[in-house]
Amino acid sequence: LRGALDAAAQAAAEAGAAVARLAGVGVLAVFGLAQPSADDALRAVAAARAARRAVRAQGGLDVRAAVETGPVLAASQGGLELAALGPTAELVERMVAAAARGEILAGPTAGPASGLARARALAVGGAQVEVFSPAPE
């Protein structure tokens, strides 16, 4: 599992994300933290796809990933721990939980910005949110 998490973190870092490990269960990648860019969503989706390929190469595990753009309160403690808070981060967390094994979901802002096709509506906090997904590889 450690090799798979390292591979996912490396894919995100190579795409320009600030990266943190999540207690041995995942990777948090935040794009545009130092300098927001118009292509943050596109780079995040590309990084999720690269992470999925890298993790599969580690032994057949499947990545669940979610991408959304919007404001977050992001903080780092001594460069060791990255946290992202707020409605955008909460939506991403719910999308990851709803994603199928191997699925990458993008939210209502990141999906269209990345040129992705609509996947389905997802119930989030009592509301329906449109989510998008890249074509399978």
Coordinates of C-alpha atoms in Angstrom, one line a residue:
L1 CA 0.0 0.0 0.0
R2 CA 2.8 2.4 0.8
G3 CA 4.3 2.0 -2.7
A4 CA 0.9 2.8 -4.2
L5 CA 0.4 5.9 -2.1
D6 CA 3.9 7.0 -2.9
A7 CA 3.2 6.6 -6.6
A8 CA 0.0 8.6 -6.4
A9 CA 1.7 11.4 -4.4
Q10 CA 4.5 11.5 -7.0
A11 CA 2.1 11.8 -9.9
A12 CA 0.4 14.7 -8.2
A13 CA 3.6 16.4 -7.3
E14 CA 5.0 16.1 -10.8
A15 CA 1.8 17.9 -12.0
G16 CA 2.5 20.8 -9.7
A17 CA 0.4 20.0 -6.7
A18 CA 1.1 20.6 -3.0
V19 CA 0.8 17.0 -1.7
A20 CA 0.2 15.3 1.6
R21 CA -0.4 11.8 2.7
L22 CA -3.7 11.1 4.5
A23 CA -3.0 8.8 7.4
G24 CA -2.0 5.9 5.2
V25 CA -5.3 5.8 3.3
G26 CA -4.9 8.4 0.5
V27 CA -3.3 11.4 -0.9
L28 CA -4.4 15.0 -0.8
A29 CA -3.2 17.1 -3.7
V30 CA -4.0 20.8 -3.9
F31 CA -3.4 22.7 -7.2
G32 CA -3.0 26.4 -7.4
L33 CA -2.1 26.8 -3.8
A34 CA 0.8 29.2 -4.3
Q35 CA -0.5 30.6 -7.6
P36 CA -3.9 29.8 -9.0
S37 CA -3.9 29.0 -12.7
A38 CA -6.7 28.6 -15.3
D39 CA -5.6 25.1 -16.0
D40 CA -5.6 23.8 -12.4
A41 CA -8.6 21.6 -13.0
L42 CA -7.1 20.1 -16.2
R43 CA -3.8 19.4 -14.4
A44 CA -5.6 17.9 -11.4
V45 CA -7.6 15.5 -13.7
A46 CA -4.4 14.6 -15.6
A47 CA -2.6 13.9 -12.3
A48 CA -5.5 11.7 -11.1
R49 CA -5.3 9.7 -14.3
A50 CA -1.5 9.4 -13.9
A51 CA -1.9 8.4 -10.3
R52 CA -4.4 5.8 -11.3
R53 CA -2.0 4.3 -13.9
A54 CA 0.9 4.4 -11.4
V55 CA -1.0 2.8 -8.6
R56 CA -2.4 0.0 -10.9
A57 CA 1.2 -0.7 -12.0
Q58 CA 2.1 -1.2 -8.3
G59 CA -0.1 -4.3 -8.1
G60 CA -3.6 -3.9 -9.4
L61 CA -5.0 -1.5 -6.8
D62 CA -7.6 0.9 -8.0
V63 CA -7.7 4.6 -7.2
R64 CA -10.8 6.6 -6.4
A65 CA -10.2 10.3 -7.1
A66 CA -12.2 13.5 -7.1
V67 CA -11.4 16.9 -8.4
E68 CA -13.1 20.2 -7.9
T69 CA -12.2 23.9 -8.2
G70 CA -13.0 26.6 -5.7
P71 CA -11.8 28.3 -2.7
V72 CA -10.3 26.3 0.2
L73 CA -8.6 27.2 3.4
A74 CA -5.3 25.3 3.0
A75 CA -2.7 25.2 5.7
S76 CA 0.6 23.4 6.3
Q77 CA 2.2 22.8 9.6
G78 CA 6.0 23.0 9.2
G79 CA 5.7 21.7 5.7
L80 CA 4.8 18.3 7.1
E81 CA 1.0 18.3 7.1
L82 CA -1.3 19.8 4.5
A83 CA -5.0 20.3 5.2
A84 CA -7.7 21.8 3.0
L85 CA -11.0 22.9 4.5
G86 CA -14.3 24.4 3.3
P87 CA -17.2 23.6 1.0
T88 CA -15.0 22.7 -2.0
A89 CA -12.9 20.3 0.1
E90 CA -16.0 18.8 1.6
L91 CA -17.5 18.2 -1.8
V92 CA -14.3 16.5 -2.9
E93 CA -14.4 14.2 0.1
R94 CA -18.0 13.2 -0.6
M95 CA -17.2 12.6 -4.3
V96 CA -14.3 10.3 -3.4
A97 CA -16.6 8.4 -1.1
A98 CA -19.1 8.0 -3.8
A99 CA -16.7 7.1 -6.6
A100 CA -16.4 3.5 -7.7
R101 CA -13.1 1.7 -7.6
G102 CA -10.9 3.1 -10.4
E103 CA -13.3 6.1 -11.0
I104 CA -12.3 9.7 -11.2
L105 CA -15.0 12.2 -10.6
A106 CA -14.9 16.0 -11.2
G107 CA -17.3 18.4 -9.7
P108 CA -19.7 20.9 -11.3
T109 CA -16.9 23.5 -11.8
A110 CA -13.9 21.3 -12.6
G111 CA -15.7 18.9 -14.9
P112 CA -16.6 21.4 -17.6
A113 CA -13.3 23.3 -17.1
S114 CA -11.6 20.0 -18.0
G115 CA -13.8 19.1 -20.9
L116 CA -15.2 16.0 -19.3
A117 CA -18.6 14.4 -20.0
R118 CA -21.3 14.4 -17.4
A119 CA -21.3 11.1 -15.4
R120 CA -24.3 11.5 -13.1
A121 CA -26.0 13.4 -10.3
L122 CA -24.7 12.9 -6.8
A123 CA -26.6 13.5 -3.6
V124 CA -24.5 15.8 -1.4
G125 CA -25.9 17.3 1.7
G126 CA -29.5 16.9 0.5
A127 CA -28.8 18.5 -2.9
Q128 CA -28.1 16.9 -6.2
V129 CA -24.7 17.9 -7.7
E130 CA -23.7 17.1 -11.3
V131 CA -20.4 15.2 -11.5
F132 CA -18.3 14.5 -14.5
S133 CA -15.9 11.7 -15.4
P134 CA -13.1 11.2 -18.0
A135 CA -13.4 8.4 -20.5
P136 CA -12.0 5.1 -19.2
E137 CA -8.5 4.3 -20.1

